[in-house]
Short mmCIF file of C-alpha atoms and ligand atoms in Angstrom, two decimals:
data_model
loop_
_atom_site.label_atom_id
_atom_site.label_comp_id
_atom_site.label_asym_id
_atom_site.label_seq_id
_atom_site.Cartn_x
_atom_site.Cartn_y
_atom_site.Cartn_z
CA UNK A 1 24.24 12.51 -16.09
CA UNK A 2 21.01 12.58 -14.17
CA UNK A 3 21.09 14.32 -10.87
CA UNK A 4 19.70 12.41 -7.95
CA UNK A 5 17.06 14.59 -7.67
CA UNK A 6 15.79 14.57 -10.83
CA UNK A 7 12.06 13.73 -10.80
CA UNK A 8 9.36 13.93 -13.75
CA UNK A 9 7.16 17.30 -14.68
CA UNK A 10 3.46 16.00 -15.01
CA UNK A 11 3.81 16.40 -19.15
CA UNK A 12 6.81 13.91 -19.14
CA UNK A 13 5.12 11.08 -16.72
CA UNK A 14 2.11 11.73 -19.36
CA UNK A 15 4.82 10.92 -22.32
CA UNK A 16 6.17 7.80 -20.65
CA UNK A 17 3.24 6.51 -19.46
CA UNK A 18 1.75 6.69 -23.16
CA UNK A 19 4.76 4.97 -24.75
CA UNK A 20 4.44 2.40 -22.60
CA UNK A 21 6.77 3.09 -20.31
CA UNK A 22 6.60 2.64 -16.39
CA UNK A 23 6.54 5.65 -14.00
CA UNK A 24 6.59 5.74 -10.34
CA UNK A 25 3.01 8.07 -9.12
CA UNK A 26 2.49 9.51 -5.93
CA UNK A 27 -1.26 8.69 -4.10
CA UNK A 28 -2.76 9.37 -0.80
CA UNK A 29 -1.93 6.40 0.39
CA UNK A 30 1.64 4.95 -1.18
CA UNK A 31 3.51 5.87 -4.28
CA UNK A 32 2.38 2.99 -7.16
CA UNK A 33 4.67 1.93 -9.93
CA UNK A 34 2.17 2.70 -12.76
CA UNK A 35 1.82 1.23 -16.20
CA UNK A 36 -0.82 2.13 -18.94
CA UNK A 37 -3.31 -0.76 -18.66
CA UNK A 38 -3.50 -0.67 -22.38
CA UNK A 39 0.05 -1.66 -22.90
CA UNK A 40 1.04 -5.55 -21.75
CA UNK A 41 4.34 -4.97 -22.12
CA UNK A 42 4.46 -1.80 -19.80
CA UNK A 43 2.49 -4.19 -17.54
CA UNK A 44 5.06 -7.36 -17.25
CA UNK A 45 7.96 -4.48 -16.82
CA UNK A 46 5.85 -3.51 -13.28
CA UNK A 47 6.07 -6.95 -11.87
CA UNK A 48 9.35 -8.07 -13.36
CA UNK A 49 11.25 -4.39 -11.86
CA UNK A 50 8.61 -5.71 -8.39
CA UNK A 51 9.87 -9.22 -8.82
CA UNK A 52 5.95 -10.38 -7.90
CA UNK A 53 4.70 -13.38 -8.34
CA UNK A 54 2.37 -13.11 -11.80
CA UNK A 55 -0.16 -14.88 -9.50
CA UNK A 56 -0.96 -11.65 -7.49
CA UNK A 57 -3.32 -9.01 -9.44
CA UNK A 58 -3.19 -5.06 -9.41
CA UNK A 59 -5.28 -2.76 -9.05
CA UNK A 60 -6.96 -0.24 -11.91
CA UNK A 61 -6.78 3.68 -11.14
CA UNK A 62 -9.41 5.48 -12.58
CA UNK A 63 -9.61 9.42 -12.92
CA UNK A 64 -13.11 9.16 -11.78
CA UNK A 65 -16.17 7.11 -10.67
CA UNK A 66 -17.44 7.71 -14.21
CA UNK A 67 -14.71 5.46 -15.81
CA UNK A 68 -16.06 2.30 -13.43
CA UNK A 69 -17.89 0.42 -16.56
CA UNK A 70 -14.57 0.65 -18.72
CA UNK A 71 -12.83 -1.94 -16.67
CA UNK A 72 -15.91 -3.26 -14.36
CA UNK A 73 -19.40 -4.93 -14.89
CA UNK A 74 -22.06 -6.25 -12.59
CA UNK A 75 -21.19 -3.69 -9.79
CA UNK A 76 -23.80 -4.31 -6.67
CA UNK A 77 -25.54 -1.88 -4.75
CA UNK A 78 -23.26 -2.41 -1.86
CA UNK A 79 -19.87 -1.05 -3.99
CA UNK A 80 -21.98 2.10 -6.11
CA UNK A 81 -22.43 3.05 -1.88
CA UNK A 82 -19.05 2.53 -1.02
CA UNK A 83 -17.74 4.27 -4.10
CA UNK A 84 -19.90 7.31 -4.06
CA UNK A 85 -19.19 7.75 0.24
CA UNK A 86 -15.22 6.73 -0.49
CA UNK A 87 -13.86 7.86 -3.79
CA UNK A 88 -11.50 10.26 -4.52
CA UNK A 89 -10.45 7.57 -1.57
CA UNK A 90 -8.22 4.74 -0.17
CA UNK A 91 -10.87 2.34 -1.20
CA UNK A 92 -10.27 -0.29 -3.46
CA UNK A 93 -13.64 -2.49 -5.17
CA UNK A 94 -12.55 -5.92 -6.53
CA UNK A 95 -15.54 -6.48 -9.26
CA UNK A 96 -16.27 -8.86 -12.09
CA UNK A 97 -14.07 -7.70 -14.93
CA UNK A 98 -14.93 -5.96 -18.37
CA UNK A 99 -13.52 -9.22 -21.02
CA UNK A 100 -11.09 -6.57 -22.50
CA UNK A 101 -9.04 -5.75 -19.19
CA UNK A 102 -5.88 -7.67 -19.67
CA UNK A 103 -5.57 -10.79 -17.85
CA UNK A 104 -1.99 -9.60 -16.51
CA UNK A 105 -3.73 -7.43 -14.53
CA UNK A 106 -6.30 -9.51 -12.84
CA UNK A 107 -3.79 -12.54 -12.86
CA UNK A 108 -6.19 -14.75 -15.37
CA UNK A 109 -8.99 -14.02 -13.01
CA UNK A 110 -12.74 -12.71 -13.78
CA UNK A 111 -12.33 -10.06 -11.12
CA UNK A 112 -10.81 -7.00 -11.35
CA UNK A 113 -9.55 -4.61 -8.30
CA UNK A 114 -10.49 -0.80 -9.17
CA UNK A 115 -10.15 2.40 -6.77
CA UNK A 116 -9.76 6.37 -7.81
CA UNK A 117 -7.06 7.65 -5.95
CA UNK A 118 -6.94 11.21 -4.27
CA UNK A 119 -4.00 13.14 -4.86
CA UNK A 120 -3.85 15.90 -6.88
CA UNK A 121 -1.07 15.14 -9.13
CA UNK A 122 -2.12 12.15 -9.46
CA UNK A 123 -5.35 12.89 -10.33
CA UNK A 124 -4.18 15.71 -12.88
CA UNK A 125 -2.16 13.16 -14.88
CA UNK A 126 -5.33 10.40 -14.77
CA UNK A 127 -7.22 13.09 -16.31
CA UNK A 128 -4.28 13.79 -18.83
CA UNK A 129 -4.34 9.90 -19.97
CA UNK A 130 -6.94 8.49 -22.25
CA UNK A 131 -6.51 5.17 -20.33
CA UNK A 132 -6.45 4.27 -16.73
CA UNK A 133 -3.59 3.02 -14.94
CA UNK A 134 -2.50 -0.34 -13.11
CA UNK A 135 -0.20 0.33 -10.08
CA UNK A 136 1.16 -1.54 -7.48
CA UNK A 137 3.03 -0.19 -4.12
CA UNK A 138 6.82 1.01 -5.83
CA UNK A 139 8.51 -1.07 -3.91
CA UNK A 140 10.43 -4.72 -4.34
CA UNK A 141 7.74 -7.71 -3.77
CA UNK A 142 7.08 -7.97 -0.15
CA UNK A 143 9.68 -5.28 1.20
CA UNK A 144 8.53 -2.03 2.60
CA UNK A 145 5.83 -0.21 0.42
CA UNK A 146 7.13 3.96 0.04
CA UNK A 147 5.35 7.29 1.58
CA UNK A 148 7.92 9.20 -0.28
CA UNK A 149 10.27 9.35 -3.58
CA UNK A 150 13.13 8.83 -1.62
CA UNK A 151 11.64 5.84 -0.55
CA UNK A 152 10.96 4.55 -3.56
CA UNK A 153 14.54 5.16 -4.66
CA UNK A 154 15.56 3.29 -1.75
CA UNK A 155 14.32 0.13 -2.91
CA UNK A 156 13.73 0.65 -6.42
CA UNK A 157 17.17 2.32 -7.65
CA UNK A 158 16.15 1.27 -11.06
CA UNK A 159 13.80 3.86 -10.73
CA UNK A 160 15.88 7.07 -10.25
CA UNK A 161 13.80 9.92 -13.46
CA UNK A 162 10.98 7.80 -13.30
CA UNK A 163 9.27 9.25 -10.30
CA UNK A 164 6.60 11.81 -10.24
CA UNK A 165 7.40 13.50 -7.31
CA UNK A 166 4.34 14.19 -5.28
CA UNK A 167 5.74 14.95 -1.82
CA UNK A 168 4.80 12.61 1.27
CA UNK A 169 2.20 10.57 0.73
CA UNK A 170 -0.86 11.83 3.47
CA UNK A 171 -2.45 8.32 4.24
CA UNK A 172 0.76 6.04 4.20
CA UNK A 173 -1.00 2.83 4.39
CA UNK A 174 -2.64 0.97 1.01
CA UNK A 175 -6.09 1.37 0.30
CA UNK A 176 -8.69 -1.06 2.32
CA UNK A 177 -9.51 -3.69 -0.48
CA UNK A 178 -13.48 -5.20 -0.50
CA UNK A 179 -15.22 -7.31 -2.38
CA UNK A 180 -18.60 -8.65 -2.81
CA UNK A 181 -20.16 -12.14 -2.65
CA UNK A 182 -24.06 -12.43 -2.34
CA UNK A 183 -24.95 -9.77 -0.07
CA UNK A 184 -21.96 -9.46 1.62
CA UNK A 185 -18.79 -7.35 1.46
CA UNK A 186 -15.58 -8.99 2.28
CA UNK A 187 -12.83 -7.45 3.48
CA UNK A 188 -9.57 -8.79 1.76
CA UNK A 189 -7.43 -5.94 3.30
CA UNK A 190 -6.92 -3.83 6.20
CA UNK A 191 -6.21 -0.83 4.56
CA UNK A 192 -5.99 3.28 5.33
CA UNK A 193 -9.96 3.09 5.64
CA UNK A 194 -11.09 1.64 8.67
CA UNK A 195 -13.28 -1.23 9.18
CA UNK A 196 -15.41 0.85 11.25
CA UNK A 197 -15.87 3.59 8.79
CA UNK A 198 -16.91 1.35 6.07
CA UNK A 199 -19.44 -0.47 8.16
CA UNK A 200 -20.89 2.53 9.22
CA UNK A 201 -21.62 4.07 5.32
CA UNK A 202 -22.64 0.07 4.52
CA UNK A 203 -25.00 0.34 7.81
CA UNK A 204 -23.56 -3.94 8.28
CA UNK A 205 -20.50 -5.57 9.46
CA UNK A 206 -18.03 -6.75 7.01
CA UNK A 207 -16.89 -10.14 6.56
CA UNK A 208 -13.51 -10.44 7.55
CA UNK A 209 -12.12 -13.03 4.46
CA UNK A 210 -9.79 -15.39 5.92
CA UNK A 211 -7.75 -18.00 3.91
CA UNK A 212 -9.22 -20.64 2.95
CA UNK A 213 -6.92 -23.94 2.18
CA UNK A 214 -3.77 -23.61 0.36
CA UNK A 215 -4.87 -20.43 -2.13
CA UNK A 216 -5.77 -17.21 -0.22
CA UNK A 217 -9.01 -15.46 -1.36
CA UNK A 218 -7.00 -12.22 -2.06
CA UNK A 219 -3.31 -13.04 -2.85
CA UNK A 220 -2.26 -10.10 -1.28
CA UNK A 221 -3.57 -12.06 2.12
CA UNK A 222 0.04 -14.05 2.06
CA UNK A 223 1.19 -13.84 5.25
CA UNK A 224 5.05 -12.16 4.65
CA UNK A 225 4.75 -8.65 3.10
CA UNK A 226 6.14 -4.94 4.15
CA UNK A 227 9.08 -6.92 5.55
CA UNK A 228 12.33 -4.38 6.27
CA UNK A 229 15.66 -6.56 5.37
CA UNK A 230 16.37 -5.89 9.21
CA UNK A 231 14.72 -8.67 11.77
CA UNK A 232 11.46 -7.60 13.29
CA UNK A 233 9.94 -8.25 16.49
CA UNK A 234 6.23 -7.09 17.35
CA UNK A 235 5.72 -6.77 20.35
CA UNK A 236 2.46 -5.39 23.01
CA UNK A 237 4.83 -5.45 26.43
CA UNK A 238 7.71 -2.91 25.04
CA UNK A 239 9.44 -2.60 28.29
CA UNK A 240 9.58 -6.70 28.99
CA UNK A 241 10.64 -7.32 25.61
CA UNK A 242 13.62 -4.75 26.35
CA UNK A 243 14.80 -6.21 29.56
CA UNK A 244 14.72 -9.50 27.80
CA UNK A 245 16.42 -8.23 24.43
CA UNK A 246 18.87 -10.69 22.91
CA UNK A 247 22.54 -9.22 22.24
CA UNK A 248 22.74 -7.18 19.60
CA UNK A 249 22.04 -3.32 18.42
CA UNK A 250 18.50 -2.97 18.77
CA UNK A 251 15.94 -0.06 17.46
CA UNK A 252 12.22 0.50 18.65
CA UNK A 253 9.28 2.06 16.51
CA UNK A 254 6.86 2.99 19.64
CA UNK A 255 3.23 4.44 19.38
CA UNK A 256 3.41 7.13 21.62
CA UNK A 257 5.86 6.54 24.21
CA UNK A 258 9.59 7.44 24.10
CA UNK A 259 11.13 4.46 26.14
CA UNK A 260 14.74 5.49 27.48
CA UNK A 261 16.98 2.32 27.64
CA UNK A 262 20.37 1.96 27.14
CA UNK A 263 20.43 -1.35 25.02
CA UNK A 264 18.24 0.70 22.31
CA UNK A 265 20.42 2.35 19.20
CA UNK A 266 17.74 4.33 17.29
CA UNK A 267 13.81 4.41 18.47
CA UNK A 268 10.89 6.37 16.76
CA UNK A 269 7.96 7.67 18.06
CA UNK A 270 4.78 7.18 15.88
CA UNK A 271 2.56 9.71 16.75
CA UNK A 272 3.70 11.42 20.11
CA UNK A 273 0.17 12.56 20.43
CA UNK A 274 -1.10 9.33 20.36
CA UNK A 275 -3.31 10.02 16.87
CA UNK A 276 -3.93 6.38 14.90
CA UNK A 277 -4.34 8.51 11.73
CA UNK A 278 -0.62 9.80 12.82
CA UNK A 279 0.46 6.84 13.21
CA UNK A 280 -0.57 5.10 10.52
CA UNK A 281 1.02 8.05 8.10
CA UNK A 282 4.52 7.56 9.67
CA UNK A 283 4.90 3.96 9.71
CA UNK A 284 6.31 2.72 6.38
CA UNK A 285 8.97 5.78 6.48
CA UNK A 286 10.23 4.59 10.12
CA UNK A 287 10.39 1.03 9.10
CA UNK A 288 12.32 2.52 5.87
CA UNK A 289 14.82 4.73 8.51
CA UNK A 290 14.99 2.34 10.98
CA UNK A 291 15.87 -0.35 8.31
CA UNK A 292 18.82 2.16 7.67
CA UNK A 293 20.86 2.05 10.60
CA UNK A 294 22.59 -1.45 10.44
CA UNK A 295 20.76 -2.93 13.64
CA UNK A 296 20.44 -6.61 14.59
CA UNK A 297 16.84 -6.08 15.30
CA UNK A 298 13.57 -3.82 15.19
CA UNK A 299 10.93 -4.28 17.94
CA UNK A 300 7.60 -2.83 17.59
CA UNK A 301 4.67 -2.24 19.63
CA UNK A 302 0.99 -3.30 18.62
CA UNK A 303 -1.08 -0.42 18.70
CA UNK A 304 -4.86 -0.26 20.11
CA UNK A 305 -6.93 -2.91 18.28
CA UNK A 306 -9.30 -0.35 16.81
CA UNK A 307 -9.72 1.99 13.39
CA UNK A 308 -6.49 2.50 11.95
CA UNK A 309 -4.96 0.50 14.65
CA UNK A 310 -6.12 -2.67 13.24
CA UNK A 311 -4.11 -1.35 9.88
CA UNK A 312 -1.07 -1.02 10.89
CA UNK A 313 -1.56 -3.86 13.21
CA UNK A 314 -1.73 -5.82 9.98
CA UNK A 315 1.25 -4.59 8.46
CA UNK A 316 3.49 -4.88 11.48
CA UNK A 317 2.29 -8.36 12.12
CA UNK A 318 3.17 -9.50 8.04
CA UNK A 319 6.26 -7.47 8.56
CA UNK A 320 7.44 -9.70 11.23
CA UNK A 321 6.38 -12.86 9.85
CA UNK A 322 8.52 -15.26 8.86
O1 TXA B 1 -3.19 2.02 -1.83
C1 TXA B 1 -3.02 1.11 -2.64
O2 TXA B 1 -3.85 0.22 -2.83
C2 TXA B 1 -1.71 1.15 -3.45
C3 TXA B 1 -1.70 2.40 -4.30
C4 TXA B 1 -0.52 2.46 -5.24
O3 TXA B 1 -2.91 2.52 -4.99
N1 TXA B 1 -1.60 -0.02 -4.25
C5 TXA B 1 -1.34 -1.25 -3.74
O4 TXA B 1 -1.19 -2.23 -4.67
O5 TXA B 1 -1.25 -1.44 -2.54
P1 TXA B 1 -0.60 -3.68 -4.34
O6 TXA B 1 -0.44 -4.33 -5.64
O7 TXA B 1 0.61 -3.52 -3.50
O8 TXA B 1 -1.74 -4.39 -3.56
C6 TXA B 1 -2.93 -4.74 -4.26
C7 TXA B 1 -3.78 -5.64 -3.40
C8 TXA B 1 -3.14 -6.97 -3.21
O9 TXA B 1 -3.45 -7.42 -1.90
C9 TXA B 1 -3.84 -7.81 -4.27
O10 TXA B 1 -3.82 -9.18 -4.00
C10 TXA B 1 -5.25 -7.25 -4.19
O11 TXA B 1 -5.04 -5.86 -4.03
N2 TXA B 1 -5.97 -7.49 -5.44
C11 TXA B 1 -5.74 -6.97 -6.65
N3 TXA B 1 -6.61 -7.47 -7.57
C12 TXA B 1 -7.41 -8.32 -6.92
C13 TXA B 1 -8.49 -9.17 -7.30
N4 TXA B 1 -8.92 -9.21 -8.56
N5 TXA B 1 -9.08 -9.93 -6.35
C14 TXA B 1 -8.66 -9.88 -5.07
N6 TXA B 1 -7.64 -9.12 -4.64
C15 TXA B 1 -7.01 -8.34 -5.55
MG1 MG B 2 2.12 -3.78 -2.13
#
């Protein structure tokens, strides 16, 4: 019997991986279910154990910059910038694709999304591999993405000695994801590097991509996503929302605030110290607790509009949508 506990040495995430089988990694930002972009079938096992639409692409992990012309072609000025300020980095470059990158990955699409991830575990088992990996957040389609391997248990049971354990993950939001048309950069998603920061190394605004008709520009735009099973509510007025709370067990995730009121059965505290980098690290594991303790709703406040705010301003917002 395997203990609970039991997660993979390096050398035996190596073995999987190359026998095409599918192995939970951890990264700065989330922990990926990874699968050998050389092996389809380790490829449709990712987004049949997801249950995501074939429709939405993943992205390539690279052990390095150098590996970019493997998988890529045609890369601008604007992403050989990006990557060279950003990677090892939460930035992921969606590029026109090398013809042998399997069109799983890039859901029958000519681009393909591409990012080197930092964390060193991570990074040691990239270099192990003599191909790079395709990983998606380990989590079901459109639930709550994981910071840690507990978290990935939680919604991915299936996945109990598949896990390379790499501790909690330092970013805790998914990689900002740009692309490139003409001279611009778009930005398909807010991500764990700030809009801000990115303009500032690209010395221009990015274009914020919105949808456009019935099929979004990045599928990963759909509006539902990072959804806990428990109802959410976001919210910018905390204390009105609470006075006016339906009946029920309710739980708060707060920015920096600790609100005492007696209608509230669990609360969190983002980042006490009011840090958006904080907060942002905390947030999918409170969603994950919080989604824990059999409430009849979760509110949430907005944080400031700005740098990482804007992040996890995105994910609470898809979280609550319905
Ligand atoms: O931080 C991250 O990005 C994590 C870790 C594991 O690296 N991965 C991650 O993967 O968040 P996933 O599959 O949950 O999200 C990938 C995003 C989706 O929004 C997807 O639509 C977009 O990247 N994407 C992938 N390929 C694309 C492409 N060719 N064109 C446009 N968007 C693409
Ligand atoms: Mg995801």
């Amino acid at each position: 019997m395997e203990k609970p506990t039991e997660h993979l040495t390096l050398e035996q995430a190596a073995d999987l991986l190359q026998s095409g089988e599918v192995v939970a990694i951890p990264t700065e930002t989330v922990y990926g279910l990874a699968a050998s972009i050389a092996h389809d079938q380790a490829i449709r096992r990712v987004f049949s154990l997801k249950g995501r639409p074939l429709i939405n692409p993943l992205i390539v992990h690279l052990a390095s910059a150098a590996q970019l012309n493997q998988v890529a072609r045609e890369i601008p000025e604007e992403a050989r910038l990006l990557a060279g300020a950003c990677w090892p980095g939460p930035l992921t470059l969606v590029l026109p694709k090398q013809p042998g990158v399997s069109p799983l990955i890039t859901a029958g699409g000519d681009t393909v999304a591409v990012r080197v991830p930092d964390h060193p575990l991570t990074r040691r088992l990239l270099a192990l591999l003599p191909f790079p990996l395709a990983a998606p957040s380990a989590n079901p389609s459109n639930y709550i993405s994981p910071t840690r391997a507990e978290d990935v248990l939680r919604g991915l049971p299936e996945l109990r000695g598949r896990i390379l354990d790499g501790g909690p993950c330092q970013r805790g939001l998914e990689s900002t994801v740009v692309g490139f048309r003409g001279g611009d950069v778009l930005l398909y998603r807010y991500g764990s590097l700030s809009r801000e920061t990115l303009e500032s190394i690209l010395g221009k605004p990015l274009v914020v991509a919105t949808r456009t008709g019935e099929v979004p520009a990045s599928p990963g735009m759909l509006s539902r996503h990072y959804s806990p099973r428990t109802p959410l509510l976001v919210t910018r007025r905390v204390i009105d929302t609470l006075e006016n709370l339906p009946a029920g067990n309710a739980g708060l995730l707060s920015f920096r605030t600790r609100y005492a009121h007696p209608r509230l059965s669990g609360q969190v505290v983002l980042s006490p110290a009011g840090s958006l980098e904080e907060a942002a690290r905390n947030l999918f594991h409170s969603l994950h607790y919080l989604d824990t303790l059999g409430l009849d709703l979760i509110i949430a406040e907005l944080l400031p509009d700005e740098g990482l705010g804007s992040s996890v301003n995105d994910r609470l917002l898809r979280a609550a949508a319905t």
